[in-house]
Amino acid sequence: MKKLLSFLRKPMPLVIYSAIISSLNLLLYNIPFFQFVASHSEGSSVFIIASLVILMITLNGFAIMLLVRLTRWVGRALICVTNILSSAGVFFAITYSTILDEAMMSCFYDTRPSEASGFITVGLFTYIIFLGILPSVYLLMQKVKLGSWRNWFISLGSSLGICVIIVLINLNNFLWIGKYDTELGGLLMPWSYIVNTGRLISHKHDKNQVAIPLPDGHFTNNTRTAVVLIIGESARSDHFQLYGYKRATNPLLSQREDLHVIKANSNYTYTSAAVKCILQPDDDSKLYETLPDYLFRMGADVSWRTSNWGEPPLHLKEYVTLAELAERYPSANGEFDETLCAGVAERILSSGKDKVLIVLHTSTSHGPCYDSKYPDEWRKFQPVARDVESADKDIPGLINAYDNGILYTDYLIDNVISQLEKLTDWQTSVVYISDHGESLGENNVFMHGVPRSVAPKTQYEVPLLLWLSENNNYDVKAVKEPVDQTYIFSTVLTLLSMESPAVTEERSLVLPCKGTK
């Protein structure tokens, strides 16, 4: 112990200090990065890995020398913060195969405390303590000899020179880097979460602009019409009995001969972008007026009910949370999504408008604690895993927990349809689509958020269900499957008999019945 303290008290040259910290960063936080490189670089993996090791140590060392020399203890404190954040980042990369790209950072910042608590585990604290806090203690205790400015400039110049050489001899690998730039950037600690947080802030700043208004439309009739749009959460179609799953996860909906089951793909693998895509006329990076805002502006009665988050800005009179609905309907189980369905029929009947849209934004299959999303009576498949982290030892239990959520979703959708069936004086419809799918340990990947270009199909193949009342003026048309989420916008407007330049007929899943205008 005395020798250790003596070593720490002895001032260390800045260049050596920077090299040690940079090497620790590589060894402690970037193993998933190099695992990805090794598994995707084929025959040239040794050369690419060696080049990246030199480049990373040199660049990180350059940044540390710059930061410590110019900001002294502030810089060292910032490095400690990144160590702790990187230890958490590598925990998620190893445990959940998470890539910290811009999409994942968006998921992180949009996660509510109630959801985040599911990720706070012994494993996470273990990583933070041993890979984050302990190295940071050394970083703060070790004395550093800054040396002369001349030597400092020489060290910086030498670092840049080495980086240039490494880049030049890897020019032929640029295509490979470009192919996997999202994955490489999302695994490189600490730059993954630093750079992608900056990108996210920049893009959100751009999105704070006023939404681009859609061209005006009009309703072609005064027929009393109501559409309930249910936006599911993390539901994958291959765990729906309706899509051929071996388990009876849709015992209620599978009995409905009037239910239309359509193969669909989500455009994104995380909530905020996927919901935005569902609510807009096209998959566009621009922020257009959303479906509920547009219908509200055109004179429809619109209600948004939610137990989730991540939707684009909405400008409605009626935006109701689960907690508010629980107070309004005390007989419902206020902790779960069935409360979103409470009194839907009564809400429609109480409307003073002929056109009504009710959106239910659920959270039923959101991880990591799938088993917390439904009441006890829905635990049909047993035993269940407590959360995703424990699933590496209990994948069947994780699947049981997830499938119970799909079973509960079946009940929610059927509940809404059963209510609307009683409104014989109204033409009614139910549209259900999930925002994205979910990985349940396939290839050691969990949850969602993998970039869409390389995401497994479990994260983007989603259920899309349509139900239309017997007196409806529209039929579900044959389409080339799978469709994507941009079909929802035009489908809902068509069901509400909206004539508008914003409607794309090819993207509507319904068409007027013969003899109907």
Short mmCIF file of C-alpha atoms in Angstrom, two decimals:
data_model
loop_
_atom_site.label_atom_id
_atom_site.label_comp_id
_atom_site.label_asym_id
_atom_site.label_seq_id
_atom_site.Cartn_x
_atom_site.Cartn_y
_atom_site.Cartn_z
CA MET A 1 0.00 0.00 0.00
CA LYS A 2 2.85 2.38 0.87
CA LYS A 3 4.56 1.63 -2.42
CA LEU A 4 1.30 2.36 -4.25
CA LEU A 5 0.85 5.67 -2.45
CA SER A 6 4.47 6.52 -3.10
CA PHE A 7 3.95 5.78 -6.81
CA LEU A 8 0.84 7.96 -6.90
CA ARG A 9 2.62 10.85 -5.15
CA LYS A 10 5.43 10.80 -7.68
CA PRO A 11 4.62 13.24 -10.48
CA MET A 12 4.15 11.55 -13.85
CA PRO A 13 4.87 13.29 -17.16
CA LEU A 14 1.68 14.37 -18.91
CA VAL A 15 2.41 12.35 -22.03
CA ILE A 16 2.76 9.11 -20.01
CA TYR A 17 -0.28 9.94 -17.90
CA SER A 18 -2.32 10.53 -21.07
CA ALA A 19 -1.09 7.28 -22.61
CA ILE A 20 -2.08 5.30 -19.48
CA ILE A 21 -5.55 6.84 -19.32
CA SER A 22 -6.02 6.33 -23.05
CA SER A 23 -4.94 2.68 -22.79
CA LEU A 24 -7.30 2.10 -19.86
CA ASN A 25 -10.11 3.60 -21.88
CA LEU A 26 -9.37 1.15 -24.67
CA LEU A 27 -9.15 -1.90 -22.41
CA LEU A 28 -12.04 -1.12 -20.07
CA TYR A 29 -14.66 0.43 -22.34
CA ASN A 30 -14.05 -0.64 -25.93
CA ILE A 31 -14.09 -4.44 -25.90
CA PRO A 32 -17.55 -4.49 -27.60
CA PHE A 33 -16.17 -2.14 -30.26
CA PHE A 34 -13.32 -4.50 -31.12
CA GLN A 35 -15.57 -7.54 -30.94
CA PHE A 36 -17.73 -5.92 -33.62
CA VAL A 37 -14.68 -5.07 -35.72
CA ALA A 38 -13.33 -8.62 -35.45
CA SER A 39 -16.65 -10.19 -36.45
CA HIS A 40 -17.24 -7.88 -39.44
CA SER A 41 -13.80 -7.27 -40.95
CA GLU A 42 -13.21 -10.79 -42.27
CA GLY A 43 -9.68 -11.46 -43.59
CA SER A 44 -8.23 -8.05 -42.78
CA SER A 45 -9.33 -8.03 -39.15
CA VAL A 46 -5.82 -8.18 -37.63
CA PHE A 47 -4.59 -5.21 -39.65
CA ILE A 48 -7.74 -3.15 -39.04
CA ILE A 49 -7.76 -3.90 -35.30
CA ALA A 50 -4.07 -3.03 -34.96
CA SER A 51 -4.63 0.23 -36.83
CA LEU A 52 -7.64 1.13 -34.70
CA VAL A 53 -5.79 0.36 -31.47
CA ILE A 54 -2.96 2.73 -32.40
CA LEU A 55 -5.38 5.37 -33.70
CA MET A 56 -7.61 5.25 -30.61
CA ILE A 57 -4.77 5.39 -28.09
CA THR A 58 -3.15 8.27 -29.99
CA LEU A 59 -6.33 10.30 -30.50
CA ASN A 60 -7.59 9.80 -26.96
CA GLY A 61 -4.12 10.63 -25.64
CA PHE A 62 -4.15 13.79 -27.74
CA ALA A 63 -7.52 14.81 -26.29
CA ILE A 64 -6.38 14.09 -22.71
CA MET A 65 -3.15 16.08 -23.13
CA LEU A 66 -5.12 18.98 -24.55
CA LEU A 67 -7.79 18.88 -21.86
CA VAL A 68 -5.52 18.43 -18.83
CA ARG A 69 -2.96 21.00 -19.92
CA LEU A 70 -5.50 23.71 -20.70
CA THR A 71 -8.08 23.13 -17.97
CA ARG A 72 -6.06 21.31 -15.26
CA TRP A 73 -8.37 19.83 -12.60
CA VAL A 74 -11.51 20.68 -14.55
CA GLY A 75 -10.27 18.50 -17.37
CA ARG A 76 -9.41 15.65 -15.04
CA ALA A 77 -12.87 15.89 -13.47
CA LEU A 78 -14.48 15.73 -16.91
CA ILE A 79 -12.44 12.63 -17.75
CA CYS A 80 -13.70 11.03 -14.52
CA VAL A 81 -17.27 11.75 -15.55
CA THR A 82 -16.71 10.12 -18.95
CA ASN A 83 -15.15 7.09 -17.24
CA ILE A 84 -18.28 6.57 -15.17
CA LEU A 85 -20.57 7.11 -18.16
CA SER A 86 -18.44 4.79 -20.30
CA SER A 87 -18.62 2.07 -17.65
CA ALA A 88 -22.42 2.27 -17.84
CA GLY A 89 -22.24 2.34 -21.63
CA VAL A 90 -20.12 -0.80 -21.84
CA PHE A 91 -22.50 -2.53 -19.41
CA PHE A 92 -25.41 -1.91 -21.76
CA ALA A 93 -23.33 -2.85 -24.81
CA ILE A 94 -22.32 -6.18 -23.26
CA THR A 95 -25.57 -6.99 -21.47
CA TYR A 96 -28.11 -5.82 -24.05
CA SER A 97 -25.97 -5.52 -27.22
CA THR A 98 -26.82 -1.81 -27.19
CA ILE A 99 -25.33 0.56 -29.76
CA LEU A 100 -25.24 4.13 -28.46
CA ASP A 101 -26.09 5.86 -31.72
CA GLU A 102 -28.34 8.90 -32.00
CA ALA A 103 -31.49 6.75 -31.95
CA MET A 104 -30.45 5.00 -28.74
CA MET A 105 -29.51 8.30 -27.09
CA SER A 106 -32.97 9.56 -28.01
CA CYS A 107 -34.46 6.49 -26.30
CA PHE A 108 -32.28 7.14 -23.26
CA TYR A 109 -33.28 10.76 -22.85
CA ASP A 110 -36.96 10.01 -23.53
CA THR A 111 -37.13 7.21 -20.94
CA ARG A 112 -39.21 8.08 -17.91
CA PRO A 113 -37.91 7.41 -14.38
CA SER A 114 -40.48 4.64 -13.96
CA GLU A 115 -38.97 2.80 -16.94
CA ALA A 116 -35.35 3.67 -16.14
CA SER A 117 -35.65 2.06 -12.72
CA GLY A 118 -35.83 -1.32 -14.44
CA PHE A 119 -32.25 -0.86 -15.65
CA ILE A 120 -30.81 -0.04 -12.23
CA THR A 121 -29.36 -3.38 -11.24
CA VAL A 122 -26.50 -4.91 -9.29
CA GLY A 123 -24.72 -5.58 -12.56
CA LEU A 124 -24.88 -1.93 -13.57
CA PHE A 125 -23.51 -0.77 -10.21
CA THR A 126 -20.73 -3.37 -10.41
CA TYR A 127 -19.58 -2.00 -13.75
CA ILE A 128 -19.78 1.59 -12.54
CA ILE A 129 -17.80 0.89 -9.37
CA PHE A 130 -15.03 -1.27 -10.83
CA LEU A 131 -14.76 0.16 -14.33
CA GLY A 132 -15.80 3.74 -13.65
CA ILE A 133 -15.18 4.93 -10.09
CA LEU A 134 -11.97 3.05 -9.21
CA PRO A 135 -10.07 4.15 -12.36
CA SER A 136 -11.30 7.68 -11.72
CA VAL A 137 -9.90 7.60 -8.18
CA TYR A 138 -6.50 6.73 -9.64
CA LEU A 139 -6.86 9.47 -12.24
CA LEU A 140 -7.48 12.07 -9.54
CA MET A 141 -4.83 10.86 -7.11
CA GLN A 142 -2.01 10.54 -9.62
CA LYS A 143 0.16 13.67 -9.70
CA VAL A 144 0.95 14.96 -13.15
CA LYS A 145 3.99 16.89 -14.31
CA LEU A 146 2.83 19.17 -17.11
CA GLY A 147 6.30 19.92 -18.46
CA SER A 148 7.22 22.71 -20.83
CA TRP A 149 4.93 24.14 -23.46
CA ARG A 150 7.49 23.20 -26.12
CA ASN A 151 7.38 19.52 -25.21
CA TRP A 152 3.61 19.70 -25.04
CA PHE A 153 3.37 21.04 -28.60
CA ILE A 154 5.83 18.39 -29.79
CA SER A 155 3.71 15.66 -28.21
CA LEU A 156 0.53 17.01 -29.79
CA GLY A 157 2.19 17.29 -33.19
CA SER A 158 3.60 13.77 -32.94
CA SER A 159 0.14 12.42 -32.05
CA LEU A 160 -1.42 14.11 -35.05
CA GLY A 161 1.36 12.83 -37.28
CA ILE A 162 0.78 9.24 -36.16
CA CYS A 163 -2.95 9.63 -36.78
CA VAL A 164 -2.37 10.95 -40.31
CA ILE A 165 -0.08 8.01 -41.09
CA ILE A 166 -2.63 5.49 -39.80
CA VAL A 167 -5.38 7.11 -41.86
CA LEU A 168 -3.28 7.14 -45.02
CA ILE A 169 -2.35 3.47 -44.83
CA ASN A 170 -6.02 2.60 -44.28
CA LEU A 171 -7.46 4.51 -47.23
CA ASN A 172 -8.55 1.25 -48.81
CA ASN A 173 -10.63 0.48 -45.70
CA PHE A 174 -12.75 3.64 -45.92
CA LEU A 175 -15.55 1.80 -47.72
CA TRP A 176 -15.64 -0.75 -44.91
CA ILE A 177 -15.74 2.02 -42.29
CA GLY A 178 -18.50 3.79 -44.20
CA LYS A 179 -20.52 0.59 -44.31
CA TYR A 180 -20.46 0.22 -40.52
CA ASP A 181 -20.06 3.86 -39.46
CA THR A 182 -23.24 3.88 -37.34
CA GLU A 183 -22.30 0.73 -35.43
CA LEU A 184 -18.65 1.74 -34.99
CA GLY A 185 -19.61 5.22 -33.85
CA GLY A 186 -22.22 3.82 -31.47
CA LEU A 187 -19.73 1.48 -29.74
CA LEU A 188 -16.72 3.77 -29.48
CA MET A 189 -16.46 5.02 -25.89
CA PRO A 190 -16.71 7.81 -24.84
CA TRP A 191 -17.27 9.42 -28.23
CA SER A 192 -20.42 7.42 -28.95
CA TYR A 193 -22.64 9.09 -26.36
CA ILE A 194 -20.83 12.45 -26.51
CA VAL A 195 -21.07 12.94 -30.27
CA ASN A 196 -24.53 11.40 -30.62
CA THR A 197 -25.90 13.49 -27.77
CA GLY A 198 -24.62 16.54 -29.61
CA ARG A 199 -26.25 15.33 -32.83
CA LEU A 200 -29.51 14.67 -31.00
CA ILE A 201 -29.54 18.16 -29.45
CA SER A 202 -28.86 19.68 -32.85
CA HIS A 203 -31.64 17.74 -34.53
CA LYS A 204 -34.12 18.45 -31.73
CA HIS A 205 -33.29 22.12 -32.04
CA ASP A 206 -34.13 21.89 -35.72
CA LYS A 207 -37.40 20.14 -34.90
CA ASN A 208 -38.49 22.90 -32.52
CA GLN A 209 -39.47 24.80 -35.60
CA VAL A 210 -43.18 25.18 -36.30
CA ALA A 211 -44.60 22.08 -37.98
CA ILE A 212 -45.16 22.42 -41.72
CA PRO A 213 -48.95 22.71 -42.18
CA LEU A 214 -50.64 20.26 -44.51
CA PRO A 215 -52.98 21.46 -47.26
CA ASP A 216 -56.57 21.93 -46.15
CA GLY A 217 -59.08 19.18 -46.75
CA HIS A 218 -62.74 18.56 -46.06
CA PHE A 219 -65.04 15.76 -44.96
CA THR A 220 -67.15 14.46 -47.82
CA ASN A 221 -70.16 13.52 -45.69
CA ASN A 222 -71.83 14.03 -42.31
CA THR A 223 -71.95 10.35 -41.43
CA ARG A 224 -71.08 9.82 -37.79
CA THR A 225 -67.72 8.11 -37.94
CA ALA A 226 -65.18 7.16 -35.28
CA VAL A 227 -61.71 5.68 -35.64
CA VAL A 228 -59.66 4.35 -32.74
CA LEU A 229 -55.96 4.22 -33.56
CA ILE A 230 -54.01 2.03 -31.14
CA ILE A 231 -50.24 2.49 -31.24
CA GLY A 232 -48.61 -0.54 -29.68
CA GLU A 233 -45.24 -0.63 -27.96
CA SER A 234 -42.46 -3.11 -28.82
CA ALA A 235 -44.87 -5.72 -30.22
CA ARG A 236 -43.33 -8.07 -32.79
CA SER A 237 -45.62 -9.84 -35.21
CA ASP A 238 -44.00 -13.27 -34.95
CA HIS A 239 -45.22 -13.53 -31.34
CA PHE A 240 -48.83 -12.93 -32.42
CA GLN A 241 -50.90 -16.08 -32.88
CA LEU A 242 -52.56 -14.21 -35.76
CA TYR A 243 -49.26 -14.33 -37.66
CA GLY A 244 -48.68 -18.04 -37.07
CA TYR A 245 -47.04 -18.07 -33.63
CA LYS A 246 -47.36 -21.50 -32.04
CA ARG A 247 -48.67 -20.10 -28.74
CA ALA A 248 -52.21 -18.92 -28.19
CA THR A 249 -51.30 -15.27 -27.62
CA ASN A 250 -54.44 -14.04 -29.45
CA PRO A 251 -57.27 -16.19 -28.07
CA LEU A 252 -59.82 -13.39 -28.49
CA LEU A 253 -58.82 -11.75 -31.75
CA SER A 254 -58.24 -15.10 -33.46
CA GLN A 255 -61.98 -15.76 -33.08
CA ARG A 256 -62.88 -12.64 -35.07
CA GLU A 257 -63.54 -13.37 -38.72
CA ASP A 258 -63.93 -9.66 -39.45
CA LEU A 259 -60.39 -8.80 -38.36
CA HIS A 260 -57.87 -8.04 -41.11
CA VAL A 261 -54.27 -9.09 -40.44
CA ILE A 262 -51.65 -7.33 -42.56
CA LYS A 263 -47.91 -7.87 -42.68
CA ALA A 264 -46.05 -4.66 -41.87
CA ASN A 265 -42.60 -3.27 -41.17
CA SER A 266 -41.77 -0.37 -38.91
CA ASN A 267 -39.67 2.37 -40.48
CA TYR A 268 -37.63 2.78 -37.30
CA THR A 269 -36.67 0.70 -34.28
CA TYR A 270 -37.27 3.29 -31.58
CA THR A 271 -40.41 5.01 -30.39
CA SER A 272 -39.99 8.71 -31.14
CA ALA A 273 -39.09 8.30 -34.83
CA ALA A 274 -41.56 5.45 -35.39
CA VAL A 275 -44.52 7.31 -33.86
CA LYS A 276 -43.65 10.41 -35.86
CA CYS A 277 -43.67 8.26 -39.00
CA ILE A 278 -47.06 6.77 -38.11
CA LEU A 279 -48.58 10.22 -37.60
CA GLN A 280 -47.23 11.90 -40.73
CA PRO A 281 -48.08 11.48 -44.43
CA ASP A 282 -44.59 10.35 -45.42
CA ASP A 283 -41.33 9.10 -43.94
CA ASP A 284 -39.64 12.48 -44.03
CA SER A 285 -37.07 14.05 -41.73
CA LYS A 286 -39.06 17.28 -41.88
CA LEU A 287 -41.66 17.95 -39.18
CA TYR A 288 -45.07 18.03 -40.81
CA GLU A 289 -48.41 18.58 -39.11
CA THR A 290 -49.34 15.35 -37.36
CA LEU A 291 -52.46 13.29 -38.09
CA PRO A 292 -54.29 14.24 -34.84
CA ASP A 293 -53.34 17.93 -35.16
CA TYR A 294 -54.47 18.00 -38.79
CA LEU A 295 -57.82 16.38 -38.05
CA PHE A 296 -58.35 18.69 -35.08
CA ARG A 297 -57.66 21.71 -37.27
CA MET A 298 -60.07 20.38 -39.89
CA GLY A 299 -62.87 20.22 -37.31
CA ALA A 300 -62.77 16.63 -36.02
CA ASP A 301 -63.02 15.69 -32.35
CA VAL A 302 -59.62 14.28 -31.35
CA SER A 303 -58.55 12.65 -28.08
CA TRP A 304 -55.04 11.39 -27.29
CA ARG A 305 -54.80 8.88 -24.42
CA THR A 306 -51.34 7.75 -23.37
CA SER A 307 -49.30 5.69 -20.95
CA ASN A 308 -46.24 6.21 -23.13
CA TRP A 309 -44.11 9.06 -24.46
CA GLY A 310 -41.96 9.98 -27.46
CA GLU A 311 -44.69 11.33 -29.72
CA PRO A 312 -43.98 14.53 -31.70
CA PRO A 313 -45.41 17.80 -30.32
CA LEU A 314 -49.21 17.68 -30.26
CA HIS A 315 -51.54 20.67 -30.16
CA LEU A 316 -54.81 19.22 -28.94
CA LYS A 317 -57.43 20.20 -26.40
CA GLU A 318 -57.63 16.66 -25.07
CA TYR A 319 -54.32 15.00 -24.19
CA VAL A 320 -54.96 12.60 -21.31
CA THR A 321 -52.41 10.55 -19.37
CA LEU A 322 -52.95 7.19 -17.73
CA ALA A 323 -53.00 8.79 -14.27
CA GLU A 324 -55.69 11.24 -15.33
CA LEU A 325 -57.78 8.46 -16.84
CA ALA A 326 -57.42 6.44 -13.63
CA GLU A 327 -59.03 9.30 -11.71
CA ARG A 328 -61.78 9.58 -14.30
CA TYR A 329 -62.49 5.82 -14.32
CA PRO A 330 -61.79 4.59 -10.77
CA SER A 331 -63.22 1.14 -11.51
CA ALA A 332 -60.47 0.48 -14.07
CA ASN A 333 -57.10 -0.90 -13.08
CA GLY A 334 -55.26 2.41 -13.17
CA GLU A 335 -51.78 0.92 -13.22
CA PHE A 336 -52.14 -0.73 -16.61
CA ASP A 337 -53.05 0.05 -20.20
CA GLU A 338 -56.61 -1.25 -19.93
CA THR A 339 -57.39 2.13 -18.38
CA LEU A 340 -56.70 3.71 -21.78
CA CYS A 341 -59.63 1.69 -23.14
CA ALA A 342 -62.05 2.66 -20.37
CA GLY A 343 -65.13 4.52 -21.59
CA VAL A 344 -64.04 4.74 -25.24
CA ALA A 345 -67.60 4.15 -26.47
CA GLU A 346 -69.02 6.70 -24.04
CA ARG A 347 -66.39 9.20 -25.15
CA ILE A 348 -67.51 8.80 -28.76
CA LEU A 349 -71.20 9.08 -27.91
CA SER A 350 -70.57 12.26 -25.94
CA SER A 351 -68.92 13.97 -28.89
CA GLY A 352 -70.70 16.85 -30.53
CA LYS A 353 -68.84 16.20 -33.80
CA ASP A 354 -69.57 13.78 -36.64
CA LYS A 355 -65.91 12.76 -37.02
CA VAL A 356 -64.00 11.40 -34.03
CA LEU A 357 -60.43 10.12 -33.69
CA ILE A 358 -59.23 8.54 -30.46
CA VAL A 359 -55.57 7.56 -30.22
CA LEU A 360 -54.43 5.08 -27.56
CA HIS A 361 -50.64 5.20 -27.15
CA THR A 362 -49.85 2.11 -25.09
CA SER A 363 -46.68 0.86 -23.35
CA THR A 364 -47.72 -2.77 -22.89
CA SER A 365 -44.61 -4.59 -24.17
CA HIS A 366 -41.92 -2.10 -23.19
CA GLY A 367 -38.84 -3.57 -21.51
CA PRO A 368 -36.78 -4.23 -19.60
CA CYS A 369 -39.39 -5.45 -17.09
CA TYR A 370 -42.06 -6.97 -19.35
CA ASP A 371 -43.72 -8.71 -16.44
CA SER A 372 -44.65 -5.38 -14.83
CA LYS A 373 -46.87 -4.31 -17.71
CA TYR A 374 -49.97 -6.39 -17.04
CA PRO A 375 -52.10 -7.56 -14.08
CA ASP A 376 -51.43 -10.86 -12.33
CA GLU A 377 -54.29 -12.64 -14.05
CA TRP A 378 -52.51 -12.34 -17.41
CA ARG A 379 -49.50 -14.41 -16.32
CA LYS A 380 -50.59 -17.43 -18.34
CA PHE A 381 -47.12 -18.43 -19.48
CA GLN A 382 -44.91 -19.41 -16.54
CA PRO A 383 -42.34 -19.02 -15.14
CA VAL A 384 -41.41 -15.46 -16.03
CA ALA A 385 -38.05 -13.69 -15.92
CA ARG A 386 -37.92 -10.60 -13.75
CA ASP A 387 -36.14 -8.42 -16.31
CA VAL A 388 -33.94 -8.45 -19.38
CA GLU A 389 -30.66 -8.47 -17.46
CA SER A 390 -31.42 -11.82 -15.86
CA ALA A 391 -32.52 -13.27 -19.19
CA ASP A 392 -29.09 -14.52 -20.24
CA LYS A 393 -29.76 -17.36 -17.80
CA ASP A 394 -33.49 -17.56 -18.47
CA ILE A 395 -34.43 -16.78 -22.08
CA PRO A 396 -37.58 -18.98 -21.84
CA GLY A 397 -38.68 -16.96 -18.80
CA LEU A 398 -38.12 -13.72 -20.71
CA ILE A 399 -40.19 -15.00 -23.62
CA ASN A 400 -42.94 -16.04 -21.20
CA ALA A 401 -43.02 -12.56 -19.68
CA TYR A 402 -43.12 -10.97 -23.13
CA ASP A 403 -45.81 -13.32 -24.47
CA ASN A 404 -48.03 -12.51 -21.50
CA GLY A 405 -47.83 -8.89 -22.63
CA ILE A 406 -48.97 -9.87 -26.13
CA LEU A 407 -51.81 -11.84 -24.53
CA TYR A 408 -52.77 -8.67 -22.64
CA THR A 409 -52.56 -6.64 -25.84
CA ASP A 410 -55.00 -9.10 -27.43
CA TYR A 411 -57.44 -8.33 -24.63
CA LEU A 412 -56.99 -4.55 -25.01
CA ILE A 413 -57.68 -4.55 -28.74
CA ASP A 414 -60.66 -6.89 -28.38
CA ASN A 415 -62.01 -4.72 -25.57
CA VAL A 416 -62.05 -1.65 -27.82
CA ILE A 417 -63.65 -3.55 -30.70
CA SER A 418 -66.34 -4.93 -28.37
CA GLN A 419 -67.20 -1.39 -27.26
CA LEU A 420 -67.43 -0.09 -30.83
CA GLU A 421 -69.61 -2.99 -31.97
CA LYS A 422 -72.38 -1.61 -29.76
CA LEU A 423 -72.35 1.79 -31.49
CA THR A 424 -74.68 0.73 -34.28
CA ASP A 425 -75.52 4.34 -35.21
CA TRP A 426 -71.85 5.05 -35.89
CA GLN A 427 -69.47 3.79 -38.53
CA THR A 428 -66.47 2.68 -36.50
CA SER A 429 -62.99 1.30 -37.12
CA VAL A 430 -59.99 0.13 -35.12
CA VAL A 431 -56.46 0.41 -36.46
CA TYR A 432 -53.66 -1.23 -34.47
CA ILE A 433 -49.95 -1.00 -35.29
CA SER A 434 -46.85 -1.30 -33.13
CA ASP A 435 -44.15 1.36 -33.14
CA HIS A 436 -41.40 -1.26 -33.54
CA GLY A 437 -40.55 -4.84 -32.60
CA GLU A 438 -38.31 -6.30 -29.92
CA SER A 439 -35.32 -8.63 -29.64
CA LEU A 440 -35.60 -11.35 -27.02
CA GLY A 441 -32.08 -12.70 -26.94
CA GLU A 442 -31.71 -13.85 -30.53
CA ASN A 443 -27.97 -13.68 -31.29
CA ASN A 444 -27.60 -12.22 -27.79
CA VAL A 445 -29.47 -9.05 -28.78
CA PHE A 446 -32.15 -7.66 -26.47
CA MET A 447 -34.86 -5.00 -26.64
CA HIS A 448 -34.74 -2.55 -29.58
CA GLY A 449 -32.98 0.49 -31.02
CA VAL A 450 -30.49 -1.23 -33.35
CA PRO A 451 -30.05 0.97 -36.46
CA ARG A 452 -32.76 0.06 -38.97
CA SER A 453 -30.23 -0.69 -41.71
CA VAL A 454 -28.73 -3.58 -39.73
CA ALA A 455 -31.54 -4.35 -37.29
CA PRO A 456 -32.77 -7.94 -36.98
CA LYS A 457 -36.25 -8.45 -38.38
CA THR A 458 -37.55 -9.06 -34.86
CA GLN A 459 -37.13 -5.31 -34.29
CA TYR A 460 -39.04 -4.12 -37.36
CA GLU A 461 -41.60 -6.78 -38.33
CA VAL A 462 -44.70 -5.49 -36.54
CA PRO A 463 -48.40 -6.39 -36.36
CA LEU A 464 -50.93 -4.29 -38.26
CA LEU A 465 -54.60 -5.07 -37.61
CA LEU A 466 -57.76 -3.51 -39.04
CA TRP A 467 -61.34 -3.93 -37.88
CA LEU A 468 -64.28 -2.20 -39.56
CA SER A 469 -67.87 -2.21 -38.35
CA GLU A 470 -70.50 -4.03 -40.46
CA ASN A 471 -72.12 -0.75 -41.54
CA ASN A 472 -68.83 0.80 -42.63
CA ASN A 473 -68.68 2.44 -46.05
CA TYR A 474 -65.17 1.11 -46.64
CA ASP A 475 -63.55 -2.23 -47.33
CA VAL A 476 -59.97 -3.32 -46.73
CA LYS A 477 -58.27 -3.57 -50.10
CA ALA A 478 -55.64 -6.02 -51.24
CA VAL A 479 -52.15 -4.54 -50.97
CA LYS A 480 -48.67 -5.78 -51.63
CA GLU A 481 -47.33 -6.85 -48.26
CA PRO A 482 -45.47 -5.93 -46.19
CA VAL A 483 -46.58 -2.32 -45.93
CA ASP A 484 -44.83 0.28 -43.80
CA GLN A 485 -46.02 2.76 -41.19
CA THR A 486 -46.69 5.57 -43.65
CA TYR A 487 -49.90 3.75 -44.64
CA ILE A 488 -51.58 4.66 -41.35
CA PHE A 489 -51.96 8.38 -42.09
CA SER A 490 -53.89 7.99 -45.35
CA THR A 491 -55.85 5.00 -44.03
CA VAL A 492 -57.23 6.90 -41.05
CA LEU A 493 -58.11 9.97 -43.12
CA THR A 494 -59.88 7.77 -45.68
CA LEU A 495 -61.89 5.99 -42.98
CA LEU A 496 -63.03 9.41 -41.74
CA SER A 497 -64.05 10.38 -45.31
CA MET A 498 -61.47 13.13 -45.52
CA GLU A 499 -60.74 14.41 -49.01
CA SER A 500 -57.36 16.11 -48.98
CA PRO A 501 -54.19 16.53 -51.04
CA ALA A 502 -52.43 15.05 -47.99
CA VAL A 503 -54.09 11.68 -48.64
CA THR A 504 -52.09 9.28 -50.80
CA GLU A 505 -54.59 6.83 -52.27
CA GLU A 506 -51.93 4.19 -52.89
CA ARG A 507 -51.05 4.27 -49.19
CA SER A 508 -54.58 3.84 -47.94
CA LEU A 509 -55.43 0.32 -46.83
CA VAL A 510 -59.14 0.88 -47.44
CA LEU A 511 -61.32 1.92 -50.33
CA PRO A 512 -65.01 2.83 -50.63
CA CYS A 513 -67.48 -0.02 -50.91
CA LYS A 514 -69.04 -0.43 -54.33
CA GLY A 515 -71.81 2.09 -54.81
CA THR A 516 -70.45 4.37 -52.08
CA LYS A 517 -69.19 7.81 -52.91
#
